[in-house]
mmCIF file of N, CA and C in Angstrom:
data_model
loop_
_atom_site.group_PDB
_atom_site.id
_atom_site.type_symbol
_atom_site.label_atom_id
_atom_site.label_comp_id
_atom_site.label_asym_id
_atom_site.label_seq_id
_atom_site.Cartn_x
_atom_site.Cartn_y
_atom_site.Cartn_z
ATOM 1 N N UNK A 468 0.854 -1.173 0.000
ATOM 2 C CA UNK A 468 0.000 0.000 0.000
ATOM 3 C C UNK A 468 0.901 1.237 0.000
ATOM 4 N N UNK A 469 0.631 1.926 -0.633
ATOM 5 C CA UNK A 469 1.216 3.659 -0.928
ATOM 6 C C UNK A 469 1.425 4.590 -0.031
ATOM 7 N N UNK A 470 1.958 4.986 0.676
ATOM 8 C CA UNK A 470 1.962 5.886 1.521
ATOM 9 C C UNK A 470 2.213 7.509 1.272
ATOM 10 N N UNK A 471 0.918 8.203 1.758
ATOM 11 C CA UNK A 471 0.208 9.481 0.817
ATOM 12 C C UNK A 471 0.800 10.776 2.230
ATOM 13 N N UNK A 472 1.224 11.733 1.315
ATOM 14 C CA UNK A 472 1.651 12.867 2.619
ATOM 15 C C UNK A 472 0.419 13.815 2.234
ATOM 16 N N UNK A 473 -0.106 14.103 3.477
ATOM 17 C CA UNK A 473 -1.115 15.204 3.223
ATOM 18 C C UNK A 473 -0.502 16.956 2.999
ATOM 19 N N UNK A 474 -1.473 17.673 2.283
ATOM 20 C CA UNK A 474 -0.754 19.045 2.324
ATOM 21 C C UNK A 474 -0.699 19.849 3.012
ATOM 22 N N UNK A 475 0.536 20.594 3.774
ATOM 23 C CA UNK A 475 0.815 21.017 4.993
ATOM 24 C C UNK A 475 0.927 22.358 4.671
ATOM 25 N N UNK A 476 0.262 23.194 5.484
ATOM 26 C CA UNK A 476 0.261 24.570 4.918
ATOM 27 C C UNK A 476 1.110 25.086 6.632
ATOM 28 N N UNK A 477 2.015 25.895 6.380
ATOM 29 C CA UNK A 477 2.861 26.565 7.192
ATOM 30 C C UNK A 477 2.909 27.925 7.332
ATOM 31 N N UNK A 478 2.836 28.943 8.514
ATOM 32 C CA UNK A 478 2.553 30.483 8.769
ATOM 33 C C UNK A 478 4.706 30.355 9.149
ATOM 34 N N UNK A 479 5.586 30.958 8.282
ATOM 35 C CA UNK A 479 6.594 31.341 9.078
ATOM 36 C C UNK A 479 6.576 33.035 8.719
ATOM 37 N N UNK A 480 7.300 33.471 10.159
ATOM 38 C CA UNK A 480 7.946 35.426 9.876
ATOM 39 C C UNK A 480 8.573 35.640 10.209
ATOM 40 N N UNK A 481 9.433 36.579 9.827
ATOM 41 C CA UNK A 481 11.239 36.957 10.801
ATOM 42 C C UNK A 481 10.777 38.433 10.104
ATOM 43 N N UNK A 482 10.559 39.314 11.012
ATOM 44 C CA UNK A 482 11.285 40.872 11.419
ATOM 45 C C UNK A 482 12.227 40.924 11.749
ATOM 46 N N UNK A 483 13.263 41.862 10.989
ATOM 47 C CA UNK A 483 14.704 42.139 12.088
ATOM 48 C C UNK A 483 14.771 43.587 11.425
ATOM 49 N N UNK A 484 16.128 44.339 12.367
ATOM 50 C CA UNK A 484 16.647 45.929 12.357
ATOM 51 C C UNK A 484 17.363 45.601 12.106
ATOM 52 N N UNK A 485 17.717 46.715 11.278
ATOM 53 C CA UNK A 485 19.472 46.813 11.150
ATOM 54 C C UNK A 485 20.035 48.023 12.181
ATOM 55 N N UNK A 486 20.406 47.747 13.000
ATOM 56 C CA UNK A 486 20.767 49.090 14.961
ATOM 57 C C UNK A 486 22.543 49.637 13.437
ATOM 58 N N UNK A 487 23.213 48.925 13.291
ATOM 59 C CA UNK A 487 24.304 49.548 12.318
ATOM 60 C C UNK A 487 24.514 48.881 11.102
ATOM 61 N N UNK A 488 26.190 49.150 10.685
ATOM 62 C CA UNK A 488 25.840 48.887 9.501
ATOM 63 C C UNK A 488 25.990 46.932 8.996
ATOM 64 N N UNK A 489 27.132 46.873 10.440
ATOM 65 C CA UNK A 489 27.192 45.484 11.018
ATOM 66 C C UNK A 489 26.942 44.599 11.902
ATOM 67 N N UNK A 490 25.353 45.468 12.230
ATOM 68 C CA UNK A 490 24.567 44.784 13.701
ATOM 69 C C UNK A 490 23.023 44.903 13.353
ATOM 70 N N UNK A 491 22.505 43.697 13.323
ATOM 71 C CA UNK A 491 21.307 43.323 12.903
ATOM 72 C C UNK A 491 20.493 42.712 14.130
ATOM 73 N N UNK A 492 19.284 42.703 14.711
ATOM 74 C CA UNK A 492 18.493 42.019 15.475
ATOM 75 C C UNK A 492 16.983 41.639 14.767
ATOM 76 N N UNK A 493 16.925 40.337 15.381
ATOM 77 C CA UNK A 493 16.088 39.612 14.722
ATOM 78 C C UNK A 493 14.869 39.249 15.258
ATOM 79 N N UNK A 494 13.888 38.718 14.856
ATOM 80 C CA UNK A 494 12.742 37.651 15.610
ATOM 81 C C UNK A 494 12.417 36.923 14.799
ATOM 82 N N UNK A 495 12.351 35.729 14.443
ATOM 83 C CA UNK A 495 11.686 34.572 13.822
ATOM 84 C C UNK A 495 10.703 33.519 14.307
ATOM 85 N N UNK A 496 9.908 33.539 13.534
ATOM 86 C CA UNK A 496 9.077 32.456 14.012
ATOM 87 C C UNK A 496 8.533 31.570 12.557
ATOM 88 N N UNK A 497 8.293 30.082 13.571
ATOM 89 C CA UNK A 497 8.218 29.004 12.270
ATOM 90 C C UNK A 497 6.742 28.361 13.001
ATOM 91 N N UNK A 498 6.278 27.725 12.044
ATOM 92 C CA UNK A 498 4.839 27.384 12.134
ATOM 93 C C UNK A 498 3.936 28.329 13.379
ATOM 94 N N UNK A 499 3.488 29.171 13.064
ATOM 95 C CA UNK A 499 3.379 30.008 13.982
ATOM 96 C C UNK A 499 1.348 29.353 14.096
ATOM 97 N N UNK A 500 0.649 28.784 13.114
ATOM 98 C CA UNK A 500 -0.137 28.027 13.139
ATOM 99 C C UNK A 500 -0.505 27.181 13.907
ATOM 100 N N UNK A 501 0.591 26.300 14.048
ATOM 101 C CA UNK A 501 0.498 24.873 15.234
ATOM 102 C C UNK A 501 -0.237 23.892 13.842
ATOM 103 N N UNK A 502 0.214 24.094 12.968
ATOM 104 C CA UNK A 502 -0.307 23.204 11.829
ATOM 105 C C UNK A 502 0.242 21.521 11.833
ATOM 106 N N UNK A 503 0.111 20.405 11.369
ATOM 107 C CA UNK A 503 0.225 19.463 11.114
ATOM 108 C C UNK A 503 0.764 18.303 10.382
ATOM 109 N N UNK A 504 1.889 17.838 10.186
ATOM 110 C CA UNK A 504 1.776 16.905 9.294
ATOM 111 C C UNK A 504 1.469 15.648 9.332
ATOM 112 N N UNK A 505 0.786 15.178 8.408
ATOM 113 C CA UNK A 505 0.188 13.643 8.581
ATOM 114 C C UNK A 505 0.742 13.132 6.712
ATOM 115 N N UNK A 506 0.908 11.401 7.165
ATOM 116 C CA UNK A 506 0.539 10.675 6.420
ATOM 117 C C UNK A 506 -0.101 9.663 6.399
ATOM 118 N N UNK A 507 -0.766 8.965 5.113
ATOM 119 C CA UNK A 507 -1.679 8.090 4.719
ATOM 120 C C UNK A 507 -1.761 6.840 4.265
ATOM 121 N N UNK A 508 -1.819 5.880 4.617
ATOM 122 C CA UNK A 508 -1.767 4.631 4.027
ATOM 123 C C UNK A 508 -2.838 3.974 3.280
ATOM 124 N N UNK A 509 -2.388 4.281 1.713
ATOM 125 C CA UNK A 509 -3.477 4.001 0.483
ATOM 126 C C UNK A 509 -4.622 5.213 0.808
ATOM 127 N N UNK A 510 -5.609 5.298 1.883
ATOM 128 C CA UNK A 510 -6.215 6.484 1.550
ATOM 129 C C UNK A 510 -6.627 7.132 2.925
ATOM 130 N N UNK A 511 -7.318 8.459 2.533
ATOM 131 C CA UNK A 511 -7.230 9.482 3.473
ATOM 132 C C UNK A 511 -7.838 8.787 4.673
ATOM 133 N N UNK A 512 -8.603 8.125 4.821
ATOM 134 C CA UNK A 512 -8.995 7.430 6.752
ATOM 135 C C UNK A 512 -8.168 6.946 6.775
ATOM 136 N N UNK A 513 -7.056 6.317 6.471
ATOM 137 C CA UNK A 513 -6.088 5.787 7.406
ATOM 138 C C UNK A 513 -4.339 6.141 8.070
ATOM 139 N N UNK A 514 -4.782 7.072 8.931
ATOM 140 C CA UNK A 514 -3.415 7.862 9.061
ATOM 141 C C UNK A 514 -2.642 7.050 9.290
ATOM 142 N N UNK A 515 -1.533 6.935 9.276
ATOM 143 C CA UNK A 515 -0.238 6.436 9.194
ATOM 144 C C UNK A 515 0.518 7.251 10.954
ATOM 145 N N UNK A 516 0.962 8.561 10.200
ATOM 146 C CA UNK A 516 1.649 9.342 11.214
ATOM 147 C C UNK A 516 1.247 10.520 11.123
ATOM 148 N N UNK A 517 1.203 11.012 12.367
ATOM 149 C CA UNK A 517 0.611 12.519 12.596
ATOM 150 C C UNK A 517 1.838 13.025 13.399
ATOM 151 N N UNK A 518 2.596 13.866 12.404
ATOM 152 C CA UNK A 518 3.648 14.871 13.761
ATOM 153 C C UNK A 518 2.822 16.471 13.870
ATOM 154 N N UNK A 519 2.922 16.317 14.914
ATOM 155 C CA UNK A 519 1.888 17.640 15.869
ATOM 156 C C UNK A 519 3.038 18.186 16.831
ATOM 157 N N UNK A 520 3.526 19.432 16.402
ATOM 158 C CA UNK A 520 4.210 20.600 17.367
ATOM 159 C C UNK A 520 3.866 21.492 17.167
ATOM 160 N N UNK A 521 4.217 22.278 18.087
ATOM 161 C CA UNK A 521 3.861 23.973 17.979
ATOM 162 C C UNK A 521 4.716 25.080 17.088
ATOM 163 N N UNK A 522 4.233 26.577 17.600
ATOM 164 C CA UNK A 522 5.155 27.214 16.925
ATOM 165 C C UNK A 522 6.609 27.730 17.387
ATOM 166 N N UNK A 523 7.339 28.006 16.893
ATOM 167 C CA UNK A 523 8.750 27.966 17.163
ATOM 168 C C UNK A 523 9.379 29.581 16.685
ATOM 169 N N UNK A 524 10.000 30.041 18.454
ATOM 170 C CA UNK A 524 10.088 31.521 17.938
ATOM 171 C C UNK A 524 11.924 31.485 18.387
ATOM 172 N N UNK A 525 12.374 32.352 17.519
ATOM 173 C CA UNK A 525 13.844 32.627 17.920
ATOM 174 C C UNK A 525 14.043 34.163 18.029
ATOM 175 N N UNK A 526 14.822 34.655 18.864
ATOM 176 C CA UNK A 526 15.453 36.228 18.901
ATOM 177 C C UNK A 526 16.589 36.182 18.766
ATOM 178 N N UNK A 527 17.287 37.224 18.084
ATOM 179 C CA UNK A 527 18.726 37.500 18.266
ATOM 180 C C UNK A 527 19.413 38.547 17.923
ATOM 181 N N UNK A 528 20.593 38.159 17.831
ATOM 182 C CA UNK A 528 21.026 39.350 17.402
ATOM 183 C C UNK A 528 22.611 38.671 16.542
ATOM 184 N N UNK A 529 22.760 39.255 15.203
ATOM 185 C CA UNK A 529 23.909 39.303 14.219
ATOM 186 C C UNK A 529 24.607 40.264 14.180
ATOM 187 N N UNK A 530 26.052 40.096 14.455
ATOM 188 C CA UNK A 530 27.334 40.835 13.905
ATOM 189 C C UNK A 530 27.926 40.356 12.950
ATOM 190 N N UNK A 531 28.268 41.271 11.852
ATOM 191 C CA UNK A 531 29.094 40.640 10.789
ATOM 192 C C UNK A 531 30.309 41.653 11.253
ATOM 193 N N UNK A 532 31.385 40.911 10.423
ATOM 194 C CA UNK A 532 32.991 41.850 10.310
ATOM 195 C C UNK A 532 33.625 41.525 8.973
#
């Protein structure tokens, strides 16, 4: 039997500043949804695997030289 990936729709965003001309600060965030991926074995009632996490935020800050 076939194993079917369902279609995963994803919210990511990163705002950042540039404070100079070699100092940047950031915020990112990834699945900001809490969206889903699943797959299927031969057809859509029979899930296979469901990975379920949340959204994922990072801050920071970049220096280049």
């Amino acid at each position: 039997i076939d194993d079917w990936f369902a279609a995963r729709e994803q919210l990511d965003a990163e705002v950042s500043y540039r404070l100079r001309k070699n100092l940047r600060c950031y915020l990112n965030g990834e699945n900001l949804t809490s969206r889903i991926q699943a797959s299927y074995q031969g057809s859509l009632p029979y899930i296979e695997d469901a990975s379920m996490y949340g959204g994922r935020s990072t801050i920071g800050m970049e220096y280049t030289f």
